[in-house]
Amino acid sequence: MQYRELGRTGFRVSTVSFGAWAIGGTWGAVDDAESLAALHRAADQGVSFFDTADVYGDGRSERLLARLRKARREPIVVATKAGRRLDPHATAGYDRANLTAFVERSLRNLEVDALDLLQLHCPPTDLYYRPEVFGILDDLVQAGKLRFYGVSVERVEEALKAIEYPNVQSVQIIYNLFRQRPAELLFPEAARRKVGILARVPLASGLLTGKMSRQTRFAQDDHRAFNREGAAFDRGETFSGVDYDVGLAAVEEIRPLVPPGQTMAQLALRWIVMAEAVTCAIPGAKRPSQVDDNLAAADLPPVPEATMGALRGVYDRRIRPLVHQRW
Ligand SMILES: NC(=O)c1ccc[n+]([C@@H]2O[C@H](COP(=O)([O-])OP(=O)(O)OC[C@H]3O[C@@H](n4cnc5c(N)ncnc54)[C@H](OP(=O)(O)O)[C@@H]3O)[C@@H](O)[C@H]2O)c1
């Protein structure tokens, strides 16, 4: 396993870490025993960072992470998120009373006295023009409820605004072979300010493993069935906002570029950490075999320059015109 420091937090984070959305819910059926086995497999192999949210399975994901942490001796950083319990999900809801209540609930679910890293969970854009919200987060740090805070964003512009607040330690954003814009302006600026980058949806919801086809069927309670057009939340979170058939065609162009002995998931993850501004990729995994496949990416040699160029070509031709300026 390889490690990078997360911003100015002092956290030593595995470059391939763990995204714990799917083990909470909204991805078809999951089994807690299998989810816990996947979490332990990750920790066994040196994963030191786990990303979750209070809404993943309405706390189920956080509670699984509490069980993991209690069973392990090594230091484990858990990043959670707040904001999506608001209904309606509006900027005005990010007030002191609500944020404090969300934090207290996550503290109970995670069974800790202080949250390692709290991220605002993709709030509306205008929140980033409300310094008072960041003041509330500073107060929660002062009160010992949070060690650090950061943001999870939909758009590059939101991230650029967020990191103007001096105590924002991390930005979580979609960055993968189908979502390359963050590397242009955000990564240099985040590196300059020593802000960590958490690359989410690194496998484009599984498309970039190369296992899907037009015949693949998803359960009704899997967002890959019900959120392709953004019916429930931002459509960028499902297949990175790439039309499914377009994504499948791009995957077929990527397939011959996968180096012998590697899987497409490994290439996709190794490509992400080629960007030095990225602290880690946080692939979701539901079972130990997926963890094994994904974590092997961390120790692979760099992606060869010619492959980097060819992957860029696939993006430029097939994906860029559809998504580049949208997020
Ligand atoms: N708004 C936000 O802040 C936000 C939004 C989205 C995600 N996130 C975070 O980012 C993390 C990662 O994103 P994501 O989970 O949406 O997408 P992802 O990591 O791109 O895809 C994860 C899914 O791909 C499949 N998969 C993973 N590894 C595989 C492998 N080696 N072989 C075959 N299939 C594999 C699994 O689903 P199947 O087995 O069912 O195919 C898994 O659930 C989340 O868990 C969450 O922590 C945050």
Short mmCIF file of C-alpha atoms and ligand atoms in Angstrom, two decimals:
data_model
loop_
_atom_site.label_atom_id
_atom_site.label_comp_id
_atom_site.label_asym_id
_atom_site.label_seq_id
_atom_site.Cartn_x
_atom_site.Cartn_y
_atom_site.Cartn_z
CA MET A 1 0.00 0.00 0.00
CA GLN A 2 1.11 3.56 -0.68
CA TYR A 3 0.22 6.52 1.53
CA ARG A 4 -0.19 10.26 1.11
CA GLU A 5 -0.83 12.95 3.67
CA LEU A 6 -4.34 14.40 3.67
CA GLY A 7 -3.98 18.16 3.38
CA ARG A 8 -2.75 19.68 6.64
CA THR A 9 -4.48 17.11 8.88
CA GLY A 10 -1.51 14.85 9.49
CA PHE A 11 -3.69 11.85 8.50
CA ARG A 12 -1.69 9.26 6.58
CA VAL A 13 -4.11 7.99 3.97
CA SER A 14 -3.84 4.94 1.72
CA THR A 15 -3.84 6.05 -1.94
CA VAL A 16 -6.55 3.50 -2.64
CA SER A 17 -9.05 3.71 0.20
CA PHE A 18 -12.67 2.64 0.72
CA GLY A 19 -16.00 4.25 -0.16
CA ALA A 20 -18.77 2.97 2.11
CA TRP A 21 -21.91 4.14 0.30
CA ALA A 22 -22.84 0.81 -1.30
CA ILE A 23 -22.57 -1.11 1.99
CA GLY A 24 -25.18 1.26 3.42
CA GLY A 25 -27.78 1.04 0.68
CA THR A 26 -29.12 2.35 -2.65
CA TRP A 27 -27.05 -0.22 -4.59
CA GLY A 28 -29.33 -3.26 -4.46
CA ALA A 29 -29.20 -5.88 -1.71
CA VAL A 30 -26.22 -5.93 0.65
CA ASP A 31 -25.36 -8.25 3.47
CA ASP A 32 -23.76 -6.82 6.65
CA ALA A 33 -21.56 -9.87 7.22
CA GLU A 34 -20.16 -9.60 3.70
CA SER A 35 -19.79 -5.83 4.02
CA LEU A 36 -17.87 -6.22 7.28
CA ALA A 37 -15.67 -8.84 5.66
CA ALA A 38 -14.91 -6.35 2.87
CA LEU A 39 -14.06 -3.63 5.40
CA HIS A 40 -11.74 -5.96 7.31
CA ARG A 41 -10.08 -7.11 4.09
CA ALA A 42 -9.36 -3.48 3.28
CA ALA A 43 -7.93 -2.79 6.74
CA ASP A 44 -5.87 -6.01 6.56
CA GLN A 45 -4.22 -4.66 3.41
CA GLY A 46 -3.39 -1.29 4.91
CA VAL A 47 -6.40 0.86 4.03
CA SER A 48 -6.41 3.64 6.61
CA PHE A 49 -9.26 5.81 5.31
CA PHE A 50 -12.98 5.10 4.95
CA ASP A 51 -15.54 7.49 3.50
CA THR A 52 -19.16 7.34 4.62
CA ALA A 53 -22.18 9.61 5.23
CA ASP A 54 -24.99 9.85 7.74
CA VAL A 55 -27.53 9.08 4.99
CA TYR A 56 -25.90 5.92 3.60
CA GLY A 57 -28.50 3.36 4.63
CA ASP A 58 -29.74 5.98 7.14
CA GLY A 59 -26.72 5.32 9.40
CA ARG A 60 -26.14 1.66 8.51
CA SER A 61 -22.81 2.43 6.84
CA GLU A 62 -21.61 4.53 9.80
CA ARG A 63 -22.60 1.78 12.23
CA LEU A 64 -20.66 -0.82 10.24
CA LEU A 65 -17.60 1.43 10.41
CA ALA A 66 -18.03 1.71 14.18
CA ARG A 67 -17.91 -2.09 14.34
CA LEU A 68 -14.81 -2.17 12.16
CA ARG A 69 -13.01 0.42 14.26
CA LYS A 70 -13.79 -1.36 17.52
CA ALA A 71 -12.36 -4.58 16.14
CA ARG A 72 -9.08 -3.09 14.87
CA ARG A 73 -5.94 -1.88 16.60
CA GLU A 74 -4.41 0.23 13.83
CA PRO A 75 -5.46 3.88 13.42
CA ILE A 76 -8.37 4.25 11.04
CA VAL A 77 -9.67 7.58 9.75
CA VAL A 78 -13.39 7.79 9.07
CA ALA A 79 -14.74 10.70 7.05
CA THR A 80 -18.47 11.23 7.20
CA LYS A 81 -20.84 13.85 5.77
CA ALA A 82 -23.76 16.02 6.83
CA GLY A 83 -26.52 17.92 5.09
CA ARG A 84 -28.46 15.37 3.10
CA ARG A 85 -30.87 14.66 5.93
CA LEU A 86 -32.38 18.07 5.19
CA ASP A 87 -35.72 17.95 3.44
CA PRO A 88 -35.91 20.09 1.43
CA HIS A 89 -32.18 20.09 0.86
CA ALA A 90 -31.64 23.88 0.93
CA THR A 91 -28.83 26.19 1.99
CA ALA A 92 -30.92 27.71 4.77
CA GLY A 93 -31.02 24.30 6.48
CA TYR A 94 -27.26 24.35 7.06
CA ASP A 95 -27.72 26.27 10.31
CA ARG A 96 -26.22 25.76 13.75
CA ALA A 97 -29.07 23.69 15.18
CA ASN A 98 -29.26 21.28 12.23
CA LEU A 99 -25.50 20.87 11.76
CA THR A 100 -25.04 20.25 15.47
CA ALA A 101 -27.83 17.65 15.48
CA PHE A 102 -26.38 15.87 12.43
CA VAL A 103 -22.94 15.79 14.03
CA GLU A 104 -24.32 14.44 17.31
CA ARG A 105 -26.14 11.68 15.42
CA SER A 106 -22.96 10.69 13.51
CA LEU A 107 -21.00 10.68 16.78
CA ARG A 108 -23.51 8.19 18.18
CA ASN A 109 -23.51 6.03 15.05
CA LEU A 110 -19.72 5.98 14.85
CA GLU A 111 -19.36 5.62 18.64
CA VAL A 112 -16.69 8.30 18.94
CA ASP A 113 -16.28 11.58 20.86
CA ALA A 114 -15.05 13.54 17.83
CA LEU A 115 -15.51 13.02 14.09
CA ASP A 116 -12.19 12.71 12.23
CA LEU A 117 -13.38 14.61 9.16
CA LEU A 118 -16.87 16.00 8.53
CA GLN A 119 -17.71 16.91 4.94
CA LEU A 120 -20.60 19.09 3.82
CA HIS A 121 -22.54 16.72 1.57
CA CYS A 122 -22.85 18.41 -1.82
CA PRO A 123 -24.77 21.46 -0.61
CA PRO A 124 -26.32 23.91 -3.09
CA THR A 125 -23.79 26.23 -4.75
CA ASP A 126 -24.89 29.32 -2.83
CA LEU A 127 -23.78 27.76 0.45
CA TYR A 128 -20.19 28.50 -0.51
CA TYR A 129 -21.04 32.20 -0.35
CA ARG A 130 -22.15 31.89 3.31
CA PRO A 131 -19.06 32.29 5.51
CA GLU A 132 -21.23 31.83 8.59
CA VAL A 133 -21.62 28.11 7.80
CA PHE A 134 -17.86 27.68 7.93
CA GLY A 135 -17.89 29.65 11.17
CA ILE A 136 -20.30 27.08 12.64
CA LEU A 137 -17.92 24.31 11.58
CA ASP A 138 -15.02 26.16 13.23
CA ASP A 139 -17.09 26.33 16.42
CA LEU A 140 -17.75 22.57 16.24
CA VAL A 141 -13.99 22.01 15.97
CA GLN A 142 -13.45 24.31 18.95
CA ALA A 143 -16.07 22.36 20.91
CA GLY A 144 -14.14 19.13 20.23
CA LYS A 145 -16.91 17.56 18.15
CA LEU A 146 -14.87 17.59 14.90
CA ARG A 147 -11.17 17.14 14.39
CA PHE A 148 -11.30 18.56 10.86
CA TYR A 149 -13.81 19.46 8.17
CA GLY A 150 -13.98 19.55 4.39
CA VAL A 151 -16.50 19.56 1.56
CA SER A 152 -17.93 17.15 -0.94
CA VAL A 153 -18.88 18.99 -4.11
CA GLU A 154 -20.55 18.43 -7.45
CA ARG A 155 -18.75 21.13 -9.44
CA VAL A 156 -15.19 22.35 -9.86
CA GLU A 157 -16.32 25.96 -9.25
CA GLU A 158 -17.83 25.00 -5.88
CA ALA A 159 -14.54 23.42 -4.89
CA LEU A 160 -12.55 26.48 -5.92
CA LYS A 161 -14.81 28.67 -3.79
CA ALA A 162 -14.80 26.26 -0.83
CA ILE A 163 -11.01 26.15 -0.54
CA GLU A 164 -10.91 29.89 -0.04
CA TYR A 165 -12.10 29.11 3.52
CA PRO A 166 -8.85 28.55 5.40
CA ASN A 167 -9.94 25.58 7.52
CA VAL A 168 -11.34 23.46 4.69
CA GLN A 169 -8.97 20.49 4.69
CA SER A 170 -10.35 18.34 1.90
CA VAL A 171 -12.43 18.39 -1.25
CA GLN A 172 -14.25 15.29 -2.36
CA ILE A 173 -15.08 15.38 -6.06
CA ILE A 174 -15.79 12.99 -8.92
CA TYR A 175 -12.50 12.34 -10.74
CA ASN A 176 -12.02 9.35 -12.99
CA LEU A 177 -11.31 8.38 -16.61
CA PHE A 178 -14.75 9.81 -17.50
CA ARG A 179 -14.43 12.98 -15.41
CA GLN A 180 -11.12 14.75 -16.03
CA ARG A 181 -11.88 18.45 -15.56
CA PRO A 182 -10.84 18.67 -11.87
CA ALA A 183 -7.22 18.21 -12.93
CA GLU A 184 -7.21 21.48 -14.89
CA LEU A 185 -7.77 24.29 -12.36
CA LEU A 186 -8.70 22.63 -9.09
CA PHE A 187 -5.76 20.28 -8.54
CA PRO A 188 -3.01 22.91 -8.87
CA GLU A 189 -4.92 25.27 -6.59
CA ALA A 190 -5.66 22.56 -4.00
CA ALA A 191 -2.01 21.52 -4.01
CA ARG A 192 -0.92 25.14 -3.56
CA ARG A 193 -3.20 25.49 -0.53
CA LYS A 194 -2.38 22.01 0.81
CA VAL A 195 -5.98 20.84 0.57
CA GLY A 196 -6.54 17.09 0.18
CA ILE A 197 -8.45 15.67 -2.80
CA LEU A 198 -10.67 12.62 -2.34
CA ALA A 199 -11.52 11.15 -5.75
CA ARG A 200 -14.98 9.68 -5.55
CA VAL A 201 -16.93 7.48 -8.00
CA PRO A 202 -13.52 6.33 -9.29
CA LEU A 203 -15.00 3.40 -11.21
CA ALA A 204 -17.91 5.40 -12.67
CA SER A 205 -20.30 3.32 -10.53
CA GLY A 206 -18.70 0.09 -11.76
CA LEU A 207 -18.71 0.88 -15.51
CA LEU A 208 -14.93 1.26 -15.47
CA THR A 209 -14.45 -2.29 -14.23
CA GLY A 210 -15.42 -3.40 -17.75
CA LYS A 211 -17.96 -5.90 -16.38
CA MET A 212 -21.13 -4.25 -17.64
CA SER A 213 -23.01 -4.63 -20.90
CA ARG A 214 -26.36 -3.70 -22.42
CA GLN A 215 -27.71 -6.91 -20.88
CA THR A 216 -26.74 -5.95 -17.32
CA ARG A 217 -29.80 -5.52 -15.09
CA PHE A 218 -29.85 -3.55 -11.86
CA ALA A 219 -32.20 -4.04 -8.90
CA GLN A 220 -35.01 -1.53 -8.54
CA ASP A 221 -33.45 -0.05 -5.40
CA ASP A 222 -30.07 0.42 -7.14
CA HIS A 223 -29.46 4.04 -8.26
CA ARG A 224 -27.98 2.66 -11.48
CA ALA A 225 -31.59 1.70 -12.32
CA PHE A 226 -33.47 4.76 -11.03
CA ASN A 227 -31.07 7.73 -11.17
CA ARG A 228 -29.64 7.63 -14.70
CA GLU A 229 -31.45 10.85 -15.54
CA GLY A 230 -31.00 12.36 -12.08
CA ALA A 231 -34.51 11.57 -10.79
CA ALA A 232 -33.40 11.24 -7.15
CA PHE A 233 -30.10 13.18 -6.89
CA ASP A 234 -27.48 14.76 -9.16
CA ARG A 235 -27.22 12.57 -12.25
CA GLY A 236 -23.44 12.98 -12.15
CA GLU A 237 -23.34 10.50 -9.24
CA THR A 238 -24.62 7.66 -11.44
CA PHE A 239 -22.13 6.44 -14.05
CA SER A 240 -20.43 9.86 -13.60
CA GLY A 241 -23.30 11.41 -15.55
CA VAL A 242 -22.22 9.61 -18.73
CA ASP A 243 -24.99 8.08 -20.82
CA TYR A 244 -24.83 4.31 -20.23
CA ASP A 245 -24.41 3.29 -23.89
CA VAL A 246 -21.80 5.98 -24.50
CA GLY A 247 -19.95 4.73 -21.42
CA LEU A 248 -20.06 1.13 -22.63
CA ALA A 249 -18.60 2.14 -26.01
CA ALA A 250 -15.78 4.06 -24.33
CA VAL A 251 -15.06 1.08 -22.08
CA GLU A 252 -14.59 -1.09 -25.17
CA GLU A 253 -11.92 1.35 -26.37
CA ILE A 254 -10.22 1.24 -22.96
CA ARG A 255 -10.23 -2.57 -22.79
CA PRO A 256 -7.23 -3.13 -25.13
CA LEU A 257 -5.27 -0.47 -23.20
CA VAL A 258 -5.34 -2.47 -19.94
CA PRO A 259 -1.78 -3.73 -19.35
CA PRO A 260 -1.39 -7.54 -19.28
CA GLY A 261 -1.98 -8.98 -15.84
CA GLN A 262 -4.05 -6.00 -14.71
CA THR A 263 -7.79 -5.51 -14.51
CA MET A 264 -9.61 -2.51 -15.89
CA ALA A 265 -10.54 -1.45 -12.36
CA GLN A 266 -6.86 -1.43 -11.45
CA LEU A 267 -5.94 0.68 -14.47
CA ALA A 268 -8.79 3.10 -13.69
CA LEU A 269 -7.62 3.49 -10.07
CA ARG A 270 -3.90 3.69 -10.89
CA TRP A 271 -4.72 6.39 -13.44
CA ILE A 272 -6.40 8.47 -10.71
CA VAL A 273 -3.44 8.44 -8.37
CA MET A 274 -1.12 9.45 -11.20
CA ALA A 275 -2.33 12.94 -10.26
CA GLU A 276 -0.16 13.94 -7.33
CA ALA A 277 -2.74 16.39 -5.99
CA VAL A 278 -5.07 13.45 -5.34
CA THR A 279 -4.77 12.13 -1.79
CA CYS A 280 -6.68 8.95 -2.55
CA ALA A 281 -9.33 7.25 -4.64
CA ILE A 282 -12.28 5.88 -2.65
CA PRO A 283 -13.72 2.99 -4.68
CA GLY A 284 -16.90 1.48 -3.30
CA ALA A 285 -16.80 -2.28 -2.72
CA LYS A 286 -19.42 -4.70 -1.47
CA ARG A 287 -17.33 -7.81 -1.00
CA PRO A 288 -13.74 -8.89 -0.25
CA SER A 289 -12.98 -9.97 -3.83
CA GLN A 290 -13.70 -6.43 -5.08
CA VAL A 291 -11.46 -5.02 -2.35
CA ASP A 292 -8.62 -7.31 -3.43
CA ASP A 293 -8.99 -6.30 -7.06
CA ASN A 294 -9.09 -2.58 -6.26
CA LEU A 295 -6.32 -2.43 -3.69
CA ALA A 296 -3.81 -4.13 -5.97
CA ALA A 297 -3.87 -0.89 -7.97
CA ALA A 298 -1.99 0.99 -5.25
CA ASP A 299 1.25 -0.91 -5.78
CA LEU A 300 1.26 -1.00 -9.58
CA PRO A 301 3.93 0.85 -11.55
CA PRO A 302 2.94 4.20 -13.11
CA VAL A 303 0.62 4.05 -16.12
CA PRO A 304 2.91 4.25 -19.20
CA GLU A 305 2.94 7.60 -20.99
CA ALA A 306 1.55 6.14 -24.22
CA THR A 307 -1.37 4.63 -22.32
CA MET A 308 -2.01 7.94 -20.57
CA GLY A 309 -2.20 9.59 -24.00
CA ALA A 310 -4.51 6.93 -25.41
CA LEU A 311 -6.82 7.20 -22.38
CA ARG A 312 -6.90 10.95 -22.83
CA GLY A 313 -7.90 10.37 -26.46
CA VAL A 314 -10.85 8.19 -25.45
CA TYR A 315 -12.01 10.91 -23.07
CA ASP A 316 -11.55 13.70 -25.59
CA ARG A 317 -13.41 11.95 -28.37
CA ARG A 318 -16.22 10.17 -26.56
CA ILE A 319 -16.80 11.78 -23.16
CA ARG A 320 -15.52 15.35 -23.06
CA PRO A 321 -18.21 16.86 -25.32
CA LEU A 322 -20.92 15.41 -23.04
CA VAL A 323 -19.67 16.12 -19.53
CA HIS A 324 -16.62 18.38 -19.45
CA GLN A 325 -18.29 21.75 -18.82
CA ARG A 326 -21.21 20.37 -16.81
CA TRP A 327 -19.44 19.68 -13.56
N1 LIG B 1 -22.07 13.07 -2.89
C1 LIG B 1 -21.07 12.40 -2.37
O1 LIG B 1 -20.40 12.88 -1.50
C2 LIG B 1 -20.79 11.03 -2.89
C3 LIG B 1 -21.46 10.54 -4.02
C4 LIG B 1 -21.08 9.31 -4.56
C5 LIG B 1 -20.07 8.58 -3.97
N2 LIG B 1 -19.46 9.05 -2.84
C6 LIG B 1 -18.38 8.29 -2.17
O2 LIG B 1 -17.51 7.75 -3.14
C7 LIG B 1 -17.44 6.32 -2.99
C8 LIG B 1 -17.17 5.66 -4.32
O3 LIG B 1 -18.12 5.99 -5.29
P1 LIG B 1 -19.28 4.97 -5.71
O4 LIG B 1 -19.35 3.87 -4.71
O5 LIG B 1 -20.47 5.80 -6.00
O6 LIG B 1 -18.79 4.41 -7.13
P2 LIG B 1 -17.55 3.54 -7.63
O7 LIG B 1 -16.53 3.44 -6.56
O8 LIG B 1 -17.18 4.12 -8.93
O9 LIG B 1 -18.25 2.12 -7.91
C9 LIG B 1 -18.49 1.25 -6.84
C10 LIG B 1 -19.24 0.00 -7.29
O10 LIG B 1 -18.61 -0.66 -8.36
C11 LIG B 1 -18.64 -2.08 -8.16
N3 LIG B 1 -17.25 -2.52 -7.99
C12 LIG B 1 -16.31 -1.97 -7.18
N4 LIG B 1 -15.12 -2.58 -7.33
C13 LIG B 1 -15.30 -3.53 -8.25
C14 LIG B 1 -14.45 -4.49 -8.84
N5 LIG B 1 -13.16 -4.56 -8.51
N6 LIG B 1 -14.96 -5.33 -9.77
C15 LIG B 1 -16.26 -5.25 -10.14
N7 LIG B 1 -17.12 -4.37 -9.61
C16 LIG B 1 -16.65 -3.51 -8.67
C17 LIG B 1 -19.49 -2.32 -6.92
O11 LIG B 1 -20.88 -2.44 -7.25
P3 LIG B 1 -21.56 -3.74 -7.90
O12 LIG B 1 -20.82 -4.94 -7.41
O13 LIG B 1 -22.98 -3.70 -7.48
O14 LIG B 1 -21.44 -3.53 -9.40
C18 LIG B 1 -19.30 -1.02 -6.17
O15 LIG B 1 -20.33 -0.73 -5.28
C19 LIG B 1 -18.78 5.98 -2.36
O16 LIG B 1 -18.79 4.70 -1.76
C20 LIG B 1 -18.92 7.11 -1.37
O17 LIG B 1 -18.11 6.87 -0.24
C21 LIG B 1 -19.79 10.26 -2.32
#
